[in-house]
Short mmCIF file of C-alpha atoms in Angstrom, two decimals:
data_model
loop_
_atom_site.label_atom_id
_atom_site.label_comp_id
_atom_site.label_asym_id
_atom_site.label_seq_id
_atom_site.Cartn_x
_atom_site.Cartn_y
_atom_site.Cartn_z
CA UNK N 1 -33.97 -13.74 -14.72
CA UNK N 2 -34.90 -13.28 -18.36
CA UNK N 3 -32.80 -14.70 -21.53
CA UNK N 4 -32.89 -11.18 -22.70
CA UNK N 5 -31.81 -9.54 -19.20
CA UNK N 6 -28.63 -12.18 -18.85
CA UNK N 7 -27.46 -11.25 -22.37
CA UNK N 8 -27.84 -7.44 -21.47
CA UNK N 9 -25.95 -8.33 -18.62
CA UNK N 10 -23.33 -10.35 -20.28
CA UNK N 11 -23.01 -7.86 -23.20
CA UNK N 12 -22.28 -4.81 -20.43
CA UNK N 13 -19.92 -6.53 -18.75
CA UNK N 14 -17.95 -7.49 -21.91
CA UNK N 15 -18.07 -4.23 -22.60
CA UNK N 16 -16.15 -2.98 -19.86
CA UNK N 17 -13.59 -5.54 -20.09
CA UNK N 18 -13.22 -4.22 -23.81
CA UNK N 19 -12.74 -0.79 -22.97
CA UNK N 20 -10.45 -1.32 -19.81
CA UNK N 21 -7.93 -3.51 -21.42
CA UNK N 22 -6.16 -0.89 -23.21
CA UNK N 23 -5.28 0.84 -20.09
CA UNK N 24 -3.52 -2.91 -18.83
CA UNK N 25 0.04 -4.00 -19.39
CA UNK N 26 1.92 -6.89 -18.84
CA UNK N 27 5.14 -6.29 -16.65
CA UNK N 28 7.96 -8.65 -17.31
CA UNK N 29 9.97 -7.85 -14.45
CA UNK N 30 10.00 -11.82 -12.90
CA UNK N 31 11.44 -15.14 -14.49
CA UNK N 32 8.24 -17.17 -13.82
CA UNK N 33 5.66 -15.74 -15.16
CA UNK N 34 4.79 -11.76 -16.10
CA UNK N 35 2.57 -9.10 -14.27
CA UNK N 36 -0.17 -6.64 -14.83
CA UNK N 37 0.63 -3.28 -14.08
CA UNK N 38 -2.42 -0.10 -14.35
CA UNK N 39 -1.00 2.63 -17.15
CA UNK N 40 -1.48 5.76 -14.77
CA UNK N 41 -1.37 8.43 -17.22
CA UNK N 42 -0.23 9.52 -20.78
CA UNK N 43 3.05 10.03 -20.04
CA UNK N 44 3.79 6.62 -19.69
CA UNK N 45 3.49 6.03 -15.90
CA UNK N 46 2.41 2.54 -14.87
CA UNK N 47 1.79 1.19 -11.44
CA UNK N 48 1.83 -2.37 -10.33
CA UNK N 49 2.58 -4.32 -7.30
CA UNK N 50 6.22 -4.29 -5.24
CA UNK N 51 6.55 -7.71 -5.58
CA UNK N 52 5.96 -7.97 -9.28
CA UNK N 53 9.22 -6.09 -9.50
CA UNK N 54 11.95 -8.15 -8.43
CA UNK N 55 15.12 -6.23 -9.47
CA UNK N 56 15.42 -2.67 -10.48
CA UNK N 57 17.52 -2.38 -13.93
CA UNK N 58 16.11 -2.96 -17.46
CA UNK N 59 12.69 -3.66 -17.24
CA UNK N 60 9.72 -4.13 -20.13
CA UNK N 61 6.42 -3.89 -20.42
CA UNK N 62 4.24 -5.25 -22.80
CA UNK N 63 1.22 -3.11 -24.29
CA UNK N 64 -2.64 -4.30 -25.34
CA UNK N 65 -1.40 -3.73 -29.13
CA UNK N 66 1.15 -6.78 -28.24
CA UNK N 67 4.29 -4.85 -28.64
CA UNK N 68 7.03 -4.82 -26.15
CA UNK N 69 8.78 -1.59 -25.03
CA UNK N 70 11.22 -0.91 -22.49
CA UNK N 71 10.66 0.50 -19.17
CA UNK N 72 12.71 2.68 -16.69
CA UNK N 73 11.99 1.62 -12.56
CA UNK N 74 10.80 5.04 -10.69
CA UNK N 75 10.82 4.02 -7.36
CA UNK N 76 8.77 1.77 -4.97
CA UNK N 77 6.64 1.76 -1.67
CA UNK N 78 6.77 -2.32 -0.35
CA UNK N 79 5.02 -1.10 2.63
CA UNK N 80 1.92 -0.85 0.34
CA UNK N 81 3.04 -3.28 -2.31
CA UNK N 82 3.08 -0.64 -5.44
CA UNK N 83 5.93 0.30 -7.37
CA UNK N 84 5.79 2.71 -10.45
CA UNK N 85 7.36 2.28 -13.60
CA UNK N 86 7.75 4.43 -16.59
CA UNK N 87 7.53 2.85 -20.13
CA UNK N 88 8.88 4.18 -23.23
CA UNK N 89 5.38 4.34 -24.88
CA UNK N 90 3.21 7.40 -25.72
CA UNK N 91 -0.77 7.39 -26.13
CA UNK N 92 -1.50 5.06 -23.64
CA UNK N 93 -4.89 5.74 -22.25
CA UNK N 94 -5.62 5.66 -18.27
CA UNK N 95 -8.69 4.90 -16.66
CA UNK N 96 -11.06 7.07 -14.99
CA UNK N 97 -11.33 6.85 -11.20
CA UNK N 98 -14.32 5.53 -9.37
CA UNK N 99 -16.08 7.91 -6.75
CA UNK N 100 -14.93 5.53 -3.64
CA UNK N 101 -17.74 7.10 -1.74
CA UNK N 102 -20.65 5.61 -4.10
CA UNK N 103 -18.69 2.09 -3.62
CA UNK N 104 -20.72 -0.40 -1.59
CA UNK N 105 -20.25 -3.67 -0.60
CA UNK N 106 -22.49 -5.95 -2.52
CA UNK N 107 -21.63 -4.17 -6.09
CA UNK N 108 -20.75 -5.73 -8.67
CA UNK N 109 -17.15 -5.35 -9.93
CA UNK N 110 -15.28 -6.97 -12.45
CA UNK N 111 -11.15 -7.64 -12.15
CA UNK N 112 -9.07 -7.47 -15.50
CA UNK N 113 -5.36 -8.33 -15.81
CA UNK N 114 -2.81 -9.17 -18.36
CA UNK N 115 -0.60 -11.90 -17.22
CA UNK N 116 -0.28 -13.05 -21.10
CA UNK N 117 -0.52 -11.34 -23.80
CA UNK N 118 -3.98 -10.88 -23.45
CA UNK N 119 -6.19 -9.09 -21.22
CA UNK N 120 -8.02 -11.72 -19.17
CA UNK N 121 -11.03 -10.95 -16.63
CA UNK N 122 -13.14 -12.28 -13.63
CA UNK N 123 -16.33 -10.97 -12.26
CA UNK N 124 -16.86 -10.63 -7.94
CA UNK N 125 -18.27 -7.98 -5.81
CA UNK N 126 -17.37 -6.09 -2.96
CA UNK N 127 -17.48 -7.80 -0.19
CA UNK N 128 -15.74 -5.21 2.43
CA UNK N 129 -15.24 -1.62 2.02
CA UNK N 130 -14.08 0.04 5.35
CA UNK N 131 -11.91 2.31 7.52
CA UNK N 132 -8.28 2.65 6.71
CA UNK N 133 -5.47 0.76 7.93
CA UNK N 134 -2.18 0.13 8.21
CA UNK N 135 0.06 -2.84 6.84
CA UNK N 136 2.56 -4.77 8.53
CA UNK N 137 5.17 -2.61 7.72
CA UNK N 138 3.84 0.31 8.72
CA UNK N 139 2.16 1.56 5.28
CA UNK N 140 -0.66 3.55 5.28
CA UNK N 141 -3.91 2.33 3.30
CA UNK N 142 -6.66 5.09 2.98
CA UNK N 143 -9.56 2.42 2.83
CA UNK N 144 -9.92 -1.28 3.82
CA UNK N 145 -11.76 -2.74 0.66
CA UNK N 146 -11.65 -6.60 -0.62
CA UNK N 147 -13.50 -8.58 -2.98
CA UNK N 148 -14.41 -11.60 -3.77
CA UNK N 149 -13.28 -11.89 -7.42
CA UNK N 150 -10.53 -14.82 -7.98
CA UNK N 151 -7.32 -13.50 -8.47
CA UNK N 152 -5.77 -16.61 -10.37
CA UNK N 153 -1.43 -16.14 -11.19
CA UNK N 154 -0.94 -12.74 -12.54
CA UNK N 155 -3.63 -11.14 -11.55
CA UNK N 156 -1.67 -9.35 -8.66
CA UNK N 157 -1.22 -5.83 -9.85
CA UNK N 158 -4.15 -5.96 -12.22
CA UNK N 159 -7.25 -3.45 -12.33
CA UNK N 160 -10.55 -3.56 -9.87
CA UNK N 161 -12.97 -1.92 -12.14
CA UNK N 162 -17.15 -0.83 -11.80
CA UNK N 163 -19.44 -1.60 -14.26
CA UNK N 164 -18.99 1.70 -15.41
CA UNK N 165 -15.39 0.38 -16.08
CA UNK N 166 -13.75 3.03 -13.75
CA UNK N 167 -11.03 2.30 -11.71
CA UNK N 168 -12.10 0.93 -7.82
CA UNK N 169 -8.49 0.22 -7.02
CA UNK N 170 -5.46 -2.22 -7.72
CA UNK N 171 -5.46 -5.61 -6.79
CA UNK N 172 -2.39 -6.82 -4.33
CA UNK N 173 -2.15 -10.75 -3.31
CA UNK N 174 0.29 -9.73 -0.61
CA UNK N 175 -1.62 -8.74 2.61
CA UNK N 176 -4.34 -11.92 2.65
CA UNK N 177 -4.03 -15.34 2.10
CA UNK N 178 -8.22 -15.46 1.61
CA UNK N 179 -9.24 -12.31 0.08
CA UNK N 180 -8.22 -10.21 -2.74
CA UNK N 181 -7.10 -6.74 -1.48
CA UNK N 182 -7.65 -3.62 -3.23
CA UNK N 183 -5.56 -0.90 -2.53
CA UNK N 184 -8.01 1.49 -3.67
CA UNK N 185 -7.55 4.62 -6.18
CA UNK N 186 -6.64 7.60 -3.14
CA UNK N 187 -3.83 5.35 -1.77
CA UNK N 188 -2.39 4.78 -5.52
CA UNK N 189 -2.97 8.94 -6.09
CA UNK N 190 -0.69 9.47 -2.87
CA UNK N 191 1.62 6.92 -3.19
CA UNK N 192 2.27 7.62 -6.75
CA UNK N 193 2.28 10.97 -6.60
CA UNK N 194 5.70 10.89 -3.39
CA UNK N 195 7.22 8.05 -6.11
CA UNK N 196 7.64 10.85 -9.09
CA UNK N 197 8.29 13.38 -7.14
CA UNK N 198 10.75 11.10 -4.56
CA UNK N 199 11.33 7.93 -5.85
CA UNK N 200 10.60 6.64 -2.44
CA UNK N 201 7.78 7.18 0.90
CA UNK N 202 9.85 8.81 3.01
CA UNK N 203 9.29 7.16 6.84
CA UNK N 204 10.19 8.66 9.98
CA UNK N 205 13.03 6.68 12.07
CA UNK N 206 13.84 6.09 15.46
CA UNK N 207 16.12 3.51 15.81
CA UNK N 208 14.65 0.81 18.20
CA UNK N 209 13.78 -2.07 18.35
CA UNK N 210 10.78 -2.42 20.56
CA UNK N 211 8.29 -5.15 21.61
CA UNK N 212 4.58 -4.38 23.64
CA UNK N 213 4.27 -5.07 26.78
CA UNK N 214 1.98 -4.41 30.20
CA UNK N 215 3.04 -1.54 32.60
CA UNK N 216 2.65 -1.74 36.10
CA UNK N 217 -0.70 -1.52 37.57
CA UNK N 218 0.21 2.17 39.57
CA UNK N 219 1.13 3.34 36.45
CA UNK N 220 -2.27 2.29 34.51
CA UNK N 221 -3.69 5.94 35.09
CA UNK N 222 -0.88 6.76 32.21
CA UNK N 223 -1.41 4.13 30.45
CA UNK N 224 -2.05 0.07 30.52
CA UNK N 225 0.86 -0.45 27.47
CA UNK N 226 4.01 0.67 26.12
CA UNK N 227 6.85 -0.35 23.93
CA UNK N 228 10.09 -1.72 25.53
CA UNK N 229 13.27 -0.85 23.73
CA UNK N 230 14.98 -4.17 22.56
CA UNK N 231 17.42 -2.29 21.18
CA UNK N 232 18.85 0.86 20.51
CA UNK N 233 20.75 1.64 17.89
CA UNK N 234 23.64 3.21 18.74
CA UNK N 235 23.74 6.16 15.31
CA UNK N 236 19.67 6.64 15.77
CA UNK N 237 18.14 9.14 16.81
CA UNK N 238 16.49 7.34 20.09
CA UNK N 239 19.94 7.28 20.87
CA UNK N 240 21.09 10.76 20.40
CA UNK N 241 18.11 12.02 22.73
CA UNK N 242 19.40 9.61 25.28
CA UNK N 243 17.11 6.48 25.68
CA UNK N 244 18.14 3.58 26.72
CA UNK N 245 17.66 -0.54 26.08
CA UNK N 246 15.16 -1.18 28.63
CA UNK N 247 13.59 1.94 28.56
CA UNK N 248 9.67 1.57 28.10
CA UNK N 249 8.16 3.44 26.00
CA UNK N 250 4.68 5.20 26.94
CA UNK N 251 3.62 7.97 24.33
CA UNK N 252 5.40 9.92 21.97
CA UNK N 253 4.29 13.32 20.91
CA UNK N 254 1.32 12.94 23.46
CA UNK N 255 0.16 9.80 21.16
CA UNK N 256 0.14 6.65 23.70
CA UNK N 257 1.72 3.80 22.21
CA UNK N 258 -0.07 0.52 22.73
CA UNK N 259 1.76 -1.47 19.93
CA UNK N 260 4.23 -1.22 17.24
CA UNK N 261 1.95 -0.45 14.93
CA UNK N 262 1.11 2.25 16.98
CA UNK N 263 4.98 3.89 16.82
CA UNK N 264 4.82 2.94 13.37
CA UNK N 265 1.83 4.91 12.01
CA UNK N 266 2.62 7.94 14.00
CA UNK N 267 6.31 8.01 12.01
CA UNK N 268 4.71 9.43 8.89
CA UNK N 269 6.86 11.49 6.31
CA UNK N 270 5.62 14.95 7.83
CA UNK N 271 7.26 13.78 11.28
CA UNK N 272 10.32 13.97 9.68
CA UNK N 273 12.85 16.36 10.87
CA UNK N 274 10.72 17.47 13.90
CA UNK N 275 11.10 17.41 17.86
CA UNK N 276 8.48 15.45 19.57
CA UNK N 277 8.17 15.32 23.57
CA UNK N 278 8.70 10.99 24.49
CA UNK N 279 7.47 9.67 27.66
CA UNK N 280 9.51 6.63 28.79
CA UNK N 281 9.43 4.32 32.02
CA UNK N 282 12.98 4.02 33.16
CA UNK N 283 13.74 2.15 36.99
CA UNK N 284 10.05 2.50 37.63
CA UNK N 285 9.84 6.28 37.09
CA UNK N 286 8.32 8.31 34.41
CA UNK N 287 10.58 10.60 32.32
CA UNK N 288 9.88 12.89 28.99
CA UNK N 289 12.85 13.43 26.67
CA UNK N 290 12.95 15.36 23.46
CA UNK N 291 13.77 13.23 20.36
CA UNK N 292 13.91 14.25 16.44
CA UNK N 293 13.04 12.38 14.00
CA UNK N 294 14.82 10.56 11.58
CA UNK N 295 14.53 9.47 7.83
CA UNK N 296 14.62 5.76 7.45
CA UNK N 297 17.37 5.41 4.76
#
């Protein structure tokens, strides 16, 4: 490559980091060390990662112009790792979203953060950009996408940007030990969007504890797992609609349920509130009960 086409490059690329840092704070919400959070939108909505926040009273934020300003906690989702804060700030800029669908692994995207008080960068690509998925605790992630950009302390929360310097996603160091997850810009849009509105994902409830195992072979034409119920607790709804520890669980609102994860993603906040037809094993025979759903509190 030329002299002329690597300063082209470089010069671009600085670029970008120039015009995305005034859209990154610093969130000093932890005694070690401070945050990045993304500013959302003009009102003074910024979202960062769960575990950036660590308690939920005073909070402040530090801006690109190097002021502080206090900040108010909204509300949080640790299932995906975001929480949203508002900060008493006005004219703060927020970036433009990246078309997810023209994102392909093998571009070029730069990460920028501001774990100091000033906005610090490091350049990666994509390196996976896939179906959705769900995390361990049952949140829902519109996209799998990762890259390979170093995400060095305080980077966690901080912005995954094109070289347009349009926003890819936010960066989260909880879910791999390897890779740097982005929890991309549709999953922020939702997730924000319940916070203001609820302060909180609402998540259907059940109230059992369950664990996968293999059914008997003459009832593999049904299916090959279920859930067993650990426990049930005893103010649940699993409960009310009369199931029982020991009872396996086969499908629930015709969905079969082959893990936890399974029971999990199928308990999403529309599910809430509504009677759904459960199939359980009980003694060896097959029964369907009617259960409604709860909110987890």
């Amino acid at each position: 490559m030329s002299t002329g086409l690597l300063q082209s490059l470089s010069q671009s690329l600085a670029s970008v980091v120039e015009r995305t840092a005034p859209s990154i704070v610093r969130v000093e919400t932890r005694r070690r060390r401070g945050a990045t959070g993304i500013v959302w939108d003009a009102e003074g909505h910024i979202v960062t990662t769960s575990q950036a926040v660590e308690h939920e009273g005073p909070l402040r934020v530090g801006l690109p112009d190097g002021s502080t300003v206090s900040a108010e906690f909204v509300g949080r989702d640790a299932s995906t790792d975001l929480a949203l804060l508002k900060a008493e700030a006005s004219n703060l800029s927020a970036l433009t979203p990246a078309p997810l669908d023209d994102v392909k692994v093998g571009h070029l995207v730069i990460t920028v953060a501001r774990p100091g008080r000033t906005a610090r960068a490091t350049l990666g690509m994509v390196s996976t950009h896939g179906e959705g998925w769900r995390t361990h605790a049952g949140g829902r992630v519109e996209r799998c996408l990762e890259t390979d950009a170093d995400l060095p302390p305080g980077f966690s929360g901080g912005a995954l940007v094109d070289t347009e310097g349009r926003l890819v996603g936010l960066l989260s160091a909880a879910f791999s030990r390897t890779a740097a997850v982005v929890l991309a810009v549709d999953t922020l849009a939702r997730v924000v969007g319940a916070l203001k509105e609820h302060g909180s994902i609402r998540r259907g409830y059940l109230g059992v504890g369950a664990y996968p195992v293999r059914l008997p072979q003459h009832l593999s034409a049904e299916s090959e797992h279920g859930l067993i119920c650990l426990s049930v607790d005893p103010n649940g709804p699993a409960h009310a609609a009369g199931l029982l520890q020991g009872d396996i669980l086969v499908s629930l609102g015709g969905s079969p349920l082959h893990g936890v994860e399974d029971l999990l993603g199928y308990l999403s906040d529309e599910k809430v509130g509504t009677t759904l037809p459960v199939r359980v094993l009980r003694a060896g025979e097959v029964r369907e009960l009617p259960i409604t759903v709860g909110k987890r509190a």
